Amino acid sequence: MPAPTKKASRKKRTLRVARKAPPESADRVLVVDALVKRFGEKTAVDHISLQVRAGSFFGVVGPNGAGKTTTLSMVTGLLRPDEGTVRIHDIDAWADPEAAKRATGVLPDRLRLFDRLTGGQLLHYSGTLRGLDARTVRERSADLIAAFGLEDAVDRLVADYSAGMTKKIALACAMIHSPRLLVLDEPFESVDPVSAANLTEILERYVAGGGTVVLSSHGMDLIERVCDSVAVVVGGKVLAAGTLDEVRQGETLEDRFVALAGGRKAAEGMEWLHSFSD
Ligand SMILES: Nc1ncnc2c1ncn2[C@@H]1O[C@H](COP(=O)(O)OP(=O)(O)OP(=O)(O)O)[C@@H](O)[C@H]1O
């Protein structure tokens, strides 16, 4: 038998079948129009526009410093835009922030939780702050604690939680008022694979029930697995957006992402790294 040529032996990459996107006719739960944010000379977000349909699992990807967190912070009322508008469920988020916040659950990038509370207390506090009555808070807290597998941690101080557990309790707090839209900045960072699968399942159920998720992640595999639509943000601009298949254009999301982000950098220089100091 002839030895396989290099070309024939190259493993064929099969594309993961994309999750079905909501129909064109679905309501737009989030409409971001020409958002701009400048920090001094630096334009972190440069006229970003996005449309997210109800029932969508929408991923925002981009290299480090691309402007993802800055964009999501403006969407969720944490950072005031210099220009542009954000509409959540047809509410102008910066003209009527209270109404917009009622419709939104947020997992911010840098978590600042009241970590001298126990997980149970933090959930109670979050639910009460959202105007839920004590009984509803109790029932929903019990459901969320079971769903996130935090039974053993519920009476411990959040300050003593691991990074992954902190993500889980923060996400539980973001969901307790059953918002229409969940905006999650790097929800899977520091989360172990089993918990990530569990978390994905919770979010999938939420989306199946009519909820909408916008999440940022560096995990291309994860985005391909869970998202039906995606936006690629590079240098504060949206370079591609649409359904996963529209953005991938027959390639893997990772290949497409790398091409849009400017290609792989050849590992040149740094020869000193091989001249070990001992
Ligand atoms: N408060 C700030 N002051 C000054 N510059 C900022 C501030 N926040 C963000 N930036 C800058 O804006 C740009 C976009 O940052 P941002 O955090 O939105 O990127 P990101 O896409 O979320 O990156 P990463 O994937 O690394 O989290 C970066 O150049 C960053 O240094």
PDB file of C-alpha atoms and ligand atoms in Angstrom:
ATOM      1  CA  MET A   1       0.000   0.000   0.000  1.00  0.00           C
ATOM      2  CA  PRO A   2       1.468   3.378  -0.945  1.00  0.00           C
ATOM      3  CA  ALA A   3       2.344   5.720   1.891  1.00  0.00           C
ATOM      4  CA  PRO A   4      -0.328   8.405   2.290  1.00  0.00           C
ATOM      5  CA  THR A   5       0.654  11.733   0.793  1.00  0.00           C
ATOM      6  CA  LYS A   6       0.790  14.721   3.128  1.00  0.00           C
ATOM      7  CA  LYS A   7      -2.407  16.090   1.592  1.00  0.00           C
ATOM      8  CA  ALA A   8      -4.364  12.840   1.874  1.00  0.00           C
ATOM      9  CA  SER A   9      -3.263  12.265   5.457  1.00  0.00           C
ATOM     10  CA  ARG A  10      -4.414  15.719   6.607  1.00  0.00           C
ATOM     11  CA  LYS A  11      -7.424  15.253   8.842  1.00  0.00           C
ATOM     12  CA  LYS A  12     -10.570  16.617   7.279  1.00  0.00           C
ATOM     13  CA  ARG A  13     -12.250  19.132   9.577  1.00  0.00           C
ATOM     14  CA  THR A  14     -15.971  18.684   9.715  1.00  0.00           C
ATOM     15  CA  LEU A  15     -17.990  21.679  10.705  1.00  0.00           C
ATOM     16  CA  ARG A  16     -20.244  21.389  13.692  1.00  0.00           C
ATOM     17  CA  VAL A  17     -23.884  21.811  12.660  1.00  0.00           C
ATOM     18  CA  ALA A  18     -24.985  25.258  13.761  1.00  0.00           C
ATOM     19  CA  ARG A  19     -27.848  25.746  16.180  1.00  0.00           C
ATOM     20  CA  LYS A  20     -30.906  27.020  14.330  1.00  0.00           C
ATOM     21  CA  ALA A  21     -31.212  30.780  14.551  1.00  0.00           C
ATOM     22  CA  PRO A  22     -34.593  32.362  15.332  1.00  0.00           C
ATOM     23  CA  PRO A  23     -36.539  33.381  12.212  1.00  0.00           C
ATOM     24  CA  GLU A  24     -35.930  36.786  10.557  1.00  0.00           C
ATOM     25  CA  SER A  25     -39.381  37.795  11.764  1.00  0.00           C
ATOM     26  CA  ALA A  26     -38.486  37.321  15.474  1.00  0.00           C
ATOM     27  CA  ASP A  27     -38.521  40.476  17.627  1.00  0.00           C
ATOM     28  CA  ARG A  28     -35.214  42.229  18.186  1.00  0.00           C
ATOM     29  CA  VAL A  29     -34.603  42.006  21.941  1.00  0.00           C
ATOM     30  CA  LEU A  30     -31.360  43.955  21.714  1.00  0.00           C
ATOM     31  CA  VAL A  31     -30.567  46.650  19.158  1.00  0.00           C
ATOM     32  CA  VAL A  32     -27.219  48.379  19.501  1.00  0.00           C
ATOM     33  CA  ASP A  33     -26.778  51.281  17.108  1.00  0.00           C
ATOM     34  CA  ALA A  34     -23.455  52.973  16.332  1.00  0.00           C
ATOM     35  CA  LEU A  35     -22.045  52.771  19.870  1.00  0.00           C
ATOM     36  CA  VAL A  36     -18.847  54.699  20.497  1.00  0.00           C
ATOM     37  CA  LYS A  37     -16.628  54.803  23.588  1.00  0.00           C
ATOM     38  CA  ARG A  38     -13.351  56.683  23.831  1.00  0.00           C
ATOM     39  CA  PHE A  39     -10.809  56.546  26.626  1.00  0.00           C
ATOM     40  CA  GLY A  40      -8.633  59.599  26.003  1.00  0.00           C
ATOM     41  CA  GLU A  41      -7.004  59.131  22.591  1.00  0.00           C
ATOM     42  CA  LYS A  42      -8.095  55.492  22.398  1.00  0.00           C
ATOM     43  CA  THR A  43     -11.380  54.649  20.670  1.00  0.00           C
ATOM     44  CA  ALA A  44     -12.235  51.363  22.369  1.00  0.00           C
ATOM     45  CA  VAL A  45     -15.604  50.991  20.632  1.00  0.00           C
ATOM     46  CA  ASP A  46     -15.934  52.530  17.179  1.00  0.00           C
ATOM     47  CA  HIS A  47     -19.535  52.648  15.924  1.00  0.00           C
ATOM     48  CA  ILE A  48     -20.554  49.129  16.889  1.00  0.00           C
ATOM     49  CA  SER A  49     -24.037  48.039  15.801  1.00  0.00           C
ATOM     50  CA  LEU A  50     -25.646  44.705  16.680  1.00  0.00           C
ATOM     51  CA  GLN A  51     -29.098  43.175  16.411  1.00  0.00           C
ATOM     52  CA  VAL A  52     -30.069  40.208  18.558  1.00  0.00           C
ATOM     53  CA  ARG A  53     -33.322  38.364  17.950  1.00  0.00           C
ATOM     54  CA  ALA A  54     -35.557  36.951  20.697  1.00  0.00           C
ATOM     55  CA  GLY A  55     -34.651  33.348  21.457  1.00  0.00           C
ATOM     56  CA  SER A  56     -31.115  33.737  20.143  1.00  0.00           C
ATOM     57  CA  PHE A  57     -27.914  32.463  21.705  1.00  0.00           C
ATOM     58  CA  PHE A  58     -25.587  35.214  20.480  1.00  0.00           C
ATOM     59  CA  GLY A  59     -21.805  35.075  20.847  1.00  0.00           C
ATOM     60  CA  VAL A  60     -19.435  38.030  20.785  1.00  0.00           C
ATOM     61  CA  VAL A  61     -15.861  37.059  19.989  1.00  0.00           C
ATOM     62  CA  GLY A  62     -12.728  39.114  19.476  1.00  0.00           C
ATOM     63  CA  PRO A  63      -9.058  39.253  20.425  1.00  0.00           C
ATOM     64  CA  ASN A  64      -7.845  40.734  23.721  1.00  0.00           C
ATOM     65  CA  GLY A  65      -8.589  44.442  23.878  1.00  0.00           C
ATOM     66  CA  ALA A  66     -11.064  44.302  20.965  1.00  0.00           C
ATOM     67  CA  GLY A  67     -13.781  46.184  22.871  1.00  0.00           C
ATOM     68  CA  LYS A  68     -16.095  43.341  23.901  1.00  0.00           C
ATOM     69  CA  THR A  69     -16.297  44.181  27.606  1.00  0.00           C
ATOM     70  CA  THR A  70     -16.603  47.902  26.866  1.00  0.00           C
ATOM     71  CA  THR A  71     -19.510  47.184  24.494  1.00  0.00           C
ATOM     72  CA  LEU A  72     -21.286  44.838  26.894  1.00  0.00           C
ATOM     73  CA  SER A  73     -20.791  47.349  29.734  1.00  0.00           C
ATOM     74  CA  MET A  74     -22.572  50.007  27.666  1.00  0.00           C
ATOM     75  CA  VAL A  75     -25.359  47.556  26.833  1.00  0.00           C
ATOM     76  CA  THR A  76     -25.965  46.752  30.493  1.00  0.00           C
ATOM     77  CA  GLY A  77     -25.872  50.279  31.894  1.00  0.00           C
ATOM     78  CA  LEU A  78     -22.449  49.991  33.532  1.00  0.00           C
ATOM     79  CA  LEU A  79     -20.671  52.449  31.226  1.00  0.00           C
ATOM     80  CA  ARG A  80     -22.175  55.488  29.518  1.00  0.00           C
ATOM     81  CA  PRO A  81     -21.631  55.562  25.736  1.00  0.00           C
ATOM     82  CA  ASP A  82     -20.106  58.653  24.093  1.00  0.00           C
ATOM     83  CA  GLU A  83     -22.361  58.115  21.080  1.00  0.00           C
ATOM     84  CA  GLY A  84     -24.988  55.659  19.893  1.00  0.00           C
ATOM     85  CA  THR A  85     -28.036  53.984  21.381  1.00  0.00           C
ATOM     86  CA  VAL A  86     -28.950  50.715  23.092  1.00  0.00           C
ATOM     87  CA  ARG A  87     -32.513  49.416  22.951  1.00  0.00           C
ATOM     88  CA  ILE A  88     -33.503  46.433  25.084  1.00  0.00           C
ATOM     89  CA  HIS A  89     -36.944  44.989  24.398  1.00  0.00           C
ATOM     90  CA  ASP A  90     -37.771  48.337  22.756  1.00  0.00           C
ATOM     91  CA  ILE A  91     -36.667  50.359  25.784  1.00  0.00           C
ATOM     92  CA  ASP A  92     -33.996  53.011  25.306  1.00  0.00           C
ATOM     93  CA  ALA A  93     -31.544  51.665  27.876  1.00  0.00           C
ATOM     94  CA  TRP A  94     -29.907  55.020  28.573  1.00  0.00           C
ATOM     95  CA  ALA A  95     -33.145  57.076  28.598  1.00  0.00           C
ATOM     96  CA  ASP A  96     -34.987  54.626  30.875  1.00  0.00           C
ATOM     97  CA  PRO A  97     -32.291  52.578  32.637  1.00  0.00           C
ATOM     98  CA  GLU A  98     -34.607  51.215  35.338  1.00  0.00           C
ATOM     99  CA  ALA A  99     -36.989  49.612  32.836  1.00  0.00           C
ATOM    100  CA  ALA A 100     -34.070  48.286  30.780  1.00  0.00           C
ATOM    101  CA  LYS A 101     -32.463  46.773  33.881  1.00  0.00           C
ATOM    102  CA  ARG A 102     -35.704  45.003  34.803  1.00  0.00           C
ATOM    103  CA  ALA A 103     -35.515  43.215  31.458  1.00  0.00           C
ATOM    104  CA  THR A 104     -31.844  42.328  31.759  1.00  0.00           C
ATOM    105  CA  GLY A 105     -29.677  39.967  33.789  1.00  0.00           C
ATOM    106  CA  VAL A 106     -25.963  40.702  33.837  1.00  0.00           C
ATOM    107  CA  LEU A 107     -22.802  38.774  34.532  1.00  0.00           C
ATOM    108  CA  PRO A 108     -20.132  41.475  34.367  1.00  0.00           C
ATOM    109  CA  ASP A 109     -16.485  40.945  33.540  1.00  0.00           C
ATOM    110  CA  ARG A 110     -15.025  42.006  36.843  1.00  0.00           C
ATOM    111  CA  LEU A 111     -17.285  40.563  39.441  1.00  0.00           C
ATOM    112  CA  ARG A 112     -17.885  42.816  42.371  1.00  0.00           C
ATOM    113  CA  LEU A 113     -20.143  40.816  44.616  1.00  0.00           C
ATOM    114  CA  PHE A 114     -21.042  41.428  48.242  1.00  0.00           C
ATOM    115  CA  ASP A 115     -18.797  38.570  49.151  1.00  0.00           C
ATOM    116  CA  ARG A 116     -19.172  38.853  52.913  1.00  0.00           C
ATOM    117  CA  LEU A 117     -22.616  37.322  52.381  1.00  0.00           C
ATOM    118  CA  THR A 118     -23.199  33.604  52.015  1.00  0.00           C
ATOM    119  CA  GLY A 119     -24.332  32.328  48.605  1.00  0.00           C
ATOM    120  CA  GLY A 120     -27.856  31.907  49.982  1.00  0.00           C
ATOM    121  CA  GLN A 121     -27.896  35.452  51.388  1.00  0.00           C
ATOM    122  CA  LEU A 122     -26.582  36.884  48.138  1.00  0.00           C
ATOM    123  CA  LEU A 123     -29.376  35.199  46.173  1.00  0.00           C
ATOM    124  CA  HIS A 124     -31.939  36.454  48.701  1.00  0.00           C
ATOM    125  CA  TYR A 125     -30.524  39.978  48.424  1.00  0.00           C
ATOM    126  CA  SER A 126     -30.521  39.884  44.599  1.00  0.00           C
ATOM    127  CA  GLY A 127     -34.099  38.634  44.399  1.00  0.00           C
ATOM    128  CA  THR A 128     -35.364  41.167  46.947  1.00  0.00           C
ATOM    129  CA  LEU A 129     -33.545  43.998  45.168  1.00  0.00           C
ATOM    130  CA  ARG A 130     -35.373  42.946  42.008  1.00  0.00           C
ATOM    131  CA  GLY A 131     -38.706  43.350  43.828  1.00  0.00           C
ATOM    132  CA  LEU A 132     -39.570  39.672  44.235  1.00  0.00           C
ATOM    133  CA  ASP A 133     -41.577  38.633  47.306  1.00  0.00           C
ATOM    134  CA  ALA A 134     -39.942  36.478  49.969  1.00  0.00           C
ATOM    135  CA  ARG A 135     -41.685  33.267  48.950  1.00  0.00           C
ATOM    136  CA  THR A 136     -40.747  33.615  45.268  1.00  0.00           C
ATOM    137  CA  VAL A 137     -37.142  34.394  46.248  1.00  0.00           C
ATOM    138  CA  ARG A 138     -37.054  31.261  48.444  1.00  0.00           C
ATOM    139  CA  GLU A 139     -38.486  29.008  45.741  1.00  0.00           C
ATOM    140  CA  ARG A 140     -36.318  30.363  42.942  1.00  0.00           C
ATOM    141  CA  SER A 141     -33.189  30.320  45.121  1.00  0.00           C
ATOM    142  CA  ALA A 142     -33.743  26.633  45.889  1.00  0.00           C
ATOM    143  CA  ASP A 143     -34.184  25.876  42.156  1.00  0.00           C
ATOM    144  CA  LEU A 144     -31.082  27.856  41.178  1.00  0.00           C
ATOM    145  CA  ILE A 145     -28.903  26.350  43.919  1.00  0.00           C
ATOM    146  CA  ALA A 146     -29.883  22.848  42.784  1.00  0.00           C
ATOM    147  CA  ALA A 147     -29.438  23.684  39.075  1.00  0.00           C
ATOM    148  CA  PHE A 148     -25.960  25.132  39.642  1.00  0.00           C
ATOM    149  CA  GLY A 149     -24.919  22.362  42.070  1.00  0.00           C
ATOM    150  CA  LEU A 150     -24.172  24.816  44.868  1.00  0.00           C
ATOM    151  CA  GLU A 151     -25.936  22.916  47.655  1.00  0.00           C
ATOM    152  CA  ASP A 152     -22.750  22.482  49.698  1.00  0.00           C
ATOM    153  CA  ALA A 153     -21.739  26.110  49.258  1.00  0.00           C
ATOM    154  CA  VAL A 154     -24.986  27.872  49.997  1.00  0.00           C
ATOM    155  CA  ASP A 155     -24.125  28.623  53.661  1.00  0.00           C
ATOM    156  CA  ARG A 156     -20.503  29.579  53.030  1.00  0.00           C
ATOM    157  CA  LEU A 157     -19.225  33.117  52.471  1.00  0.00           C
ATOM    158  CA  VAL A 158     -18.915  33.998  48.787  1.00  0.00           C
ATOM    159  CA  ALA A 159     -15.433  35.377  49.598  1.00  0.00           C
ATOM    160  CA  ASP A 160     -14.372  31.760  50.213  1.00  0.00           C
ATOM    161  CA  TYR A 161     -15.740  30.442  46.881  1.00  0.00           C
ATOM    162  CA  SER A 162     -13.454  29.307  44.069  1.00  0.00           C
ATOM    163  CA  ALA A 163     -13.458  31.374  40.848  1.00  0.00           C
ATOM    164  CA  GLY A 164     -15.816  28.926  39.125  1.00  0.00           C
ATOM    165  CA  MET A 165     -18.223  28.820  42.069  1.00  0.00           C
ATOM    166  CA  THR A 166     -18.239  32.628  42.150  1.00  0.00           C
ATOM    167  CA  LYS A 167     -19.225  32.657  38.453  1.00  0.00           C
ATOM    168  CA  LYS A 168     -22.046  30.235  39.178  1.00  0.00           C
ATOM    169  CA  ILE A 169     -23.527  32.178  42.100  1.00  0.00           C
ATOM    170  CA  ALA A 170     -23.218  35.428  40.112  1.00  0.00           C
ATOM    171  CA  LEU A 171     -25.039  33.850  37.189  1.00  0.00           C
ATOM    172  CA  ALA A 172     -27.733  32.505  39.524  1.00  0.00           C
ATOM    173  CA  CYS A 173     -28.177  36.061  40.897  1.00  0.00           C
ATOM    174  CA  ALA A 174     -28.412  37.406  37.321  1.00  0.00           C
ATOM    175  CA  MET A 175     -31.225  34.959  36.515  1.00  0.00           C
ATOM    176  CA  ILE A 176     -33.372  35.158  39.647  1.00  0.00           C
ATOM    177  CA  HIS A 177     -35.767  37.818  38.302  1.00  0.00           C
ATOM    178  CA  SER A 178     -36.297  35.838  35.057  1.00  0.00           C
ATOM    179  CA  PRO A 179     -35.059  38.565  32.695  1.00  0.00           C
ATOM    180  CA  ARG A 180     -35.804  38.533  28.959  1.00  0.00           C
ATOM    181  CA  LEU A 181     -32.156  39.102  28.127  1.00  0.00           C
ATOM    182  CA  LEU A 182     -29.030  37.709  29.781  1.00  0.00           C
ATOM    183  CA  VAL A 183     -25.752  39.503  29.024  1.00  0.00           C
ATOM    184  CA  LEU A 184     -22.808  37.388  30.124  1.00  0.00           C
ATOM    185  CA  ASP A 185     -19.187  38.487  29.876  1.00  0.00           C
ATOM    186  CA  GLU A 186     -16.956  35.394  29.751  1.00  0.00           C
ATOM    187  CA  PRO A 187     -19.398  33.158  31.664  1.00  0.00           C
ATOM    188  CA  PHE A 188     -17.298  30.024  31.208  1.00  0.00           C
ATOM    189  CA  GLU A 189     -13.959  31.430  32.278  1.00  0.00           C
ATOM    190  CA  SER A 190     -12.584  29.397  35.241  1.00  0.00           C
ATOM    191  CA  VAL A 191     -15.504  26.980  35.062  1.00  0.00           C
ATOM    192  CA  ASP A 192     -14.613  23.277  34.932  1.00  0.00           C
ATOM    193  CA  PRO A 193     -15.859  21.234  31.913  1.00  0.00           C
ATOM    194  CA  VAL A 194     -18.583  19.390  33.830  1.00  0.00           C
ATOM    195  CA  SER A 195     -19.911  22.611  35.326  1.00  0.00           C
ATOM    196  CA  ALA A 196     -19.650  24.308  31.922  1.00  0.00           C
ATOM    197  CA  ALA A 197     -21.814  21.576  30.383  1.00  0.00           C
ATOM    198  CA  ASN A 198     -24.276  21.974  33.229  1.00  0.00           C
ATOM    199  CA  LEU A 199     -24.291  25.738  32.847  1.00  0.00           C
ATOM    200  CA  THR A 200     -24.801  25.433  29.081  1.00  0.00           C
ATOM    201  CA  GLU A 201     -27.784  23.195  29.692  1.00  0.00           C
ATOM    202  CA  ILE A 202     -29.326  25.749  32.069  1.00  0.00           C
ATOM    203  CA  LEU A 203     -28.847  28.487  29.468  1.00  0.00           C
ATOM    204  CA  GLU A 204     -30.224  26.267  26.689  1.00  0.00           C
ATOM    205  CA  ARG A 205     -33.359  25.667  28.722  1.00  0.00           C
ATOM    206  CA  TYR A 206     -33.662  29.398  29.329  1.00  0.00           C
ATOM    207  CA  VAL A 207     -33.383  30.075  25.576  1.00  0.00           C
ATOM    208  CA  ALA A 208     -35.825  27.259  24.737  1.00  0.00           C
ATOM    209  CA  GLY A 209     -38.297  29.002  27.063  1.00  0.00           C
ATOM    210  CA  GLY A 210     -38.038  32.242  25.068  1.00  0.00           C
ATOM    211  CA  GLY A 211     -35.050  33.883  26.785  1.00  0.00           C
ATOM    212  CA  THR A 212     -32.173  35.484  24.891  1.00  0.00           C
ATOM    213  CA  VAL A 213     -28.483  35.156  25.745  1.00  0.00           C
ATOM    214  CA  VAL A 214     -25.625  37.400  24.629  1.00  0.00           C
ATOM    215  CA  LEU A 215     -22.258  36.125  25.759  1.00  0.00           C
ATOM    216  CA  SER A 216     -18.626  36.899  25.109  1.00  0.00           C
ATOM    217  CA  SER A 217     -16.051  34.160  25.068  1.00  0.00           C
ATOM    218  CA  HIS A 218     -12.630  33.222  23.768  1.00  0.00           C
ATOM    219  CA  GLY A 219     -13.765  29.601  23.465  1.00  0.00           C
ATOM    220  CA  MET A 220     -14.469  29.185  19.743  1.00  0.00           C
ATOM    221  CA  ASP A 221     -15.520  25.569  20.220  1.00  0.00           C
ATOM    222  CA  LEU A 222     -17.980  26.564  22.864  1.00  0.00           C
ATOM    223  CA  ILE A 223     -19.395  29.381  20.743  1.00  0.00           C
ATOM    224  CA  GLU A 224     -19.826  26.984  17.805  1.00  0.00           C
ATOM    225  CA  ARG A 225     -21.532  24.477  20.054  1.00  0.00           C
ATOM    226  CA  VAL A 226     -24.013  26.771  21.769  1.00  0.00           C
ATOM    227  CA  CYS A 227     -24.500  29.921  19.684  1.00  0.00           C
ATOM    228  CA  ASP A 228     -26.721  30.326  16.632  1.00  0.00           C
ATOM    229  CA  SER A 229     -25.368  33.784  15.830  1.00  0.00           C
ATOM    230  CA  VAL A 230     -22.084  35.530  16.347  1.00  0.00           C
ATOM    231  CA  ALA A 231     -20.329  38.878  15.972  1.00  0.00           C
ATOM    232  CA  VAL A 232     -16.576  39.170  15.473  1.00  0.00           C
ATOM    233  CA  VAL A 233     -15.241  42.380  17.024  1.00  0.00           C
ATOM    234  CA  VAL A 234     -11.726  43.542  16.170  1.00  0.00           C
ATOM    235  CA  GLY A 235     -10.240  46.918  17.042  1.00  0.00           C
ATOM    236  CA  GLY A 236     -13.563  48.280  18.296  1.00  0.00           C
ATOM    237  CA  LYS A 237     -15.427  47.425  15.071  1.00  0.00           C
ATOM    238  CA  VAL A 238     -17.735  44.592  14.037  1.00  0.00           C
ATOM    239  CA  LEU A 239     -15.927  42.835  11.192  1.00  0.00           C
ATOM    240  CA  ALA A 240     -18.530  40.115  10.711  1.00  0.00           C
ATOM    241  CA  ALA A 241     -21.947  39.407  12.208  1.00  0.00           C
ATOM    242  CA  GLY A 242     -24.852  37.125  11.447  1.00  0.00           C
ATOM    243  CA  THR A 243     -25.789  33.509  11.896  1.00  0.00           C
ATOM    244  CA  LEU A 244     -22.919  31.176  12.733  1.00  0.00           C
ATOM    245  CA  ASP A 245     -22.936  29.789   9.174  1.00  0.00           C
ATOM    246  CA  GLU A 246     -22.932  33.272   7.629  1.00  0.00           C
ATOM    247  CA  VAL A 247     -19.904  34.244   9.701  1.00  0.00           C
ATOM    248  CA  ARG A 248     -17.993  30.950   9.316  1.00  0.00           C
ATOM    249  CA  GLN A 249     -18.386  30.872   5.521  1.00  0.00           C
ATOM    250  CA  GLY A 250     -17.598  27.153   5.407  1.00  0.00           C
ATOM    251  CA  GLU A 251     -14.542  27.383   7.672  1.00  0.00           C
ATOM    252  CA  THR A 252     -14.302  26.674  11.377  1.00  0.00           C
ATOM    253  CA  LEU A 253     -15.111  29.693  13.509  1.00  0.00           C
ATOM    254  CA  GLU A 254     -11.546  29.617  14.825  1.00  0.00           C
ATOM    255  CA  ASP A 255     -10.029  29.810  11.312  1.00  0.00           C
ATOM    256  CA  ARG A 256     -12.428  32.562  10.332  1.00  0.00           C
ATOM    257  CA  PHE A 257     -11.727  34.425  13.563  1.00  0.00           C
ATOM    258  CA  VAL A 258      -7.963  34.193  13.111  1.00  0.00           C
ATOM    259  CA  ALA A 259      -8.255  35.428   9.497  1.00  0.00           C
ATOM    260  CA  LEU A 260     -10.440  38.380  10.537  1.00  0.00           C
ATOM    261  CA  ALA A 261      -8.223  39.195  13.509  1.00  0.00           C
ATOM    262  CA  GLY A 262      -5.185  39.529  11.233  1.00  0.00           C
ATOM    263  CA  GLY A 263      -3.833  35.981  10.948  1.00  0.00           C
ATOM    264  CA  ARG A 264      -1.473  33.986  13.104  1.00  0.00           C
ATOM    265  CA  LYS A 265       1.758  35.721  14.047  1.00  0.00           C
ATOM    266  CA  ALA A 266       4.861  33.675  13.187  1.00  0.00           C
ATOM    267  CA  ALA A 267       6.824  32.840  16.332  1.00  0.00           C
ATOM    268  CA  GLU A 268       9.929  34.758  15.356  1.00  0.00           C
ATOM    269  CA  GLY A 269      12.571  36.206  17.626  1.00  0.00           C
ATOM    270  CA  MET A 270      12.820  35.329  21.311  1.00  0.00           C
ATOM    271  CA  GLU A 271      15.726  33.014  20.591  1.00  0.00           C
ATOM    272  CA  TRP A 272      16.969  34.025  24.050  1.00  0.00           C
ATOM    273  CA  LEU A 273      14.162  31.909  25.458  1.00  0.00           C
ATOM    274  CA  HIS A 274      16.111  28.803  24.427  1.00  0.00           C
ATOM    275  CA  SER A 275      19.339  29.883  26.078  1.00  0.00           C
ATOM    276  CA  PHE A 276      18.360  28.788  29.554  1.00  0.00           C
ATOM    277  CA  SER A 277      19.923  30.872  32.257  1.00  0.00           C
ATOM    278  CA  ASP A 278      21.306  27.924  34.246  1.00  0.00           C
TER     279      ASP A 278
HETATM  280  N1  LIG B   1     -11.430  52.262  31.839  1.00  0.00           N
HETATM  281  C1  LIG B   1     -10.586  52.257  30.823  1.00  0.00           C
HETATM  282  N2  LIG B   1      -9.669  53.226  30.662  1.00  0.00           N
HETATM  283  C2  LIG B   1      -8.808  53.245  29.618  1.00  0.00           C
HETATM  284  N3  LIG B   1      -8.810  52.312  28.649  1.00  0.00           N
HETATM  285  C3  LIG B   1      -9.704  51.323  28.742  1.00  0.00           C
HETATM  286  C4  LIG B   1     -10.630  51.225  29.828  1.00  0.00           C
HETATM  287  N4  LIG B   1     -11.403  50.129  29.645  1.00  0.00           N
HETATM  288  C5  LIG B   1     -10.981  49.553  28.505  1.00  0.00           C
HETATM  289  N5  LIG B   1      -9.968  50.264  27.964  1.00  0.00           N
HETATM  290  C6  LIG B   1      -9.266  49.959  26.706  1.00  0.00           C
HETATM  291  O1  LIG B   1     -10.239  49.743  25.708  1.00  0.00           O
HETATM  292  C7  LIG B   1      -9.862  48.666  24.856  1.00  0.00           C
HETATM  293  C8  LIG B   1     -10.960  47.606  24.841  1.00  0.00           C
HETATM  294  O2  LIG B   1     -10.964  46.959  26.107  1.00  0.00           O
HETATM  295  P1  LIG B   1     -12.032  45.816  26.460  1.00  0.00           P
HETATM  296  O3  LIG B   1     -11.836  45.471  27.906  1.00  0.00           O
HETATM  297  O4  LIG B   1     -13.375  46.248  26.033  1.00  0.00           O
HETATM  298  O5  LIG B   1     -11.532  44.626  25.518  1.00  0.00           O
HETATM  299  P2  LIG B   1     -12.025  43.099  25.463  1.00  0.00           P
HETATM  300  O6  LIG B   1     -12.368  42.825  24.037  1.00  0.00           O
HETATM  301  O7  LIG B   1     -13.075  42.828  26.461  1.00  0.00           O
HETATM  302  O8  LIG B   1     -10.663  42.353  25.809  1.00  0.00           O
HETATM  303  P3  LIG B   1     -10.364  40.938  26.576  1.00  0.00           P
HETATM  304  O9  LIG B   1     -10.732  39.854  25.619  1.00  0.00           O
HETATM  305  O10 LIG B   1      -8.888  41.005  26.795  1.00  0.00           O
HETATM  306  O11 LIG B   1     -11.161  40.926  27.838  1.00  0.00           O
HETATM  307  C9  LIG B   1      -8.494  48.191  25.371  1.00  0.00           C
HETATM  308  O12 LIG B   1      -7.494  48.800  24.605  1.00  0.00           O
HETATM  309  C10 LIG B   1      -8.464  48.660  26.801  1.00  0.00           C
HETATM  310  O13 LIG B   1      -7.141  48.908  27.222  1.00  0.00           O
END
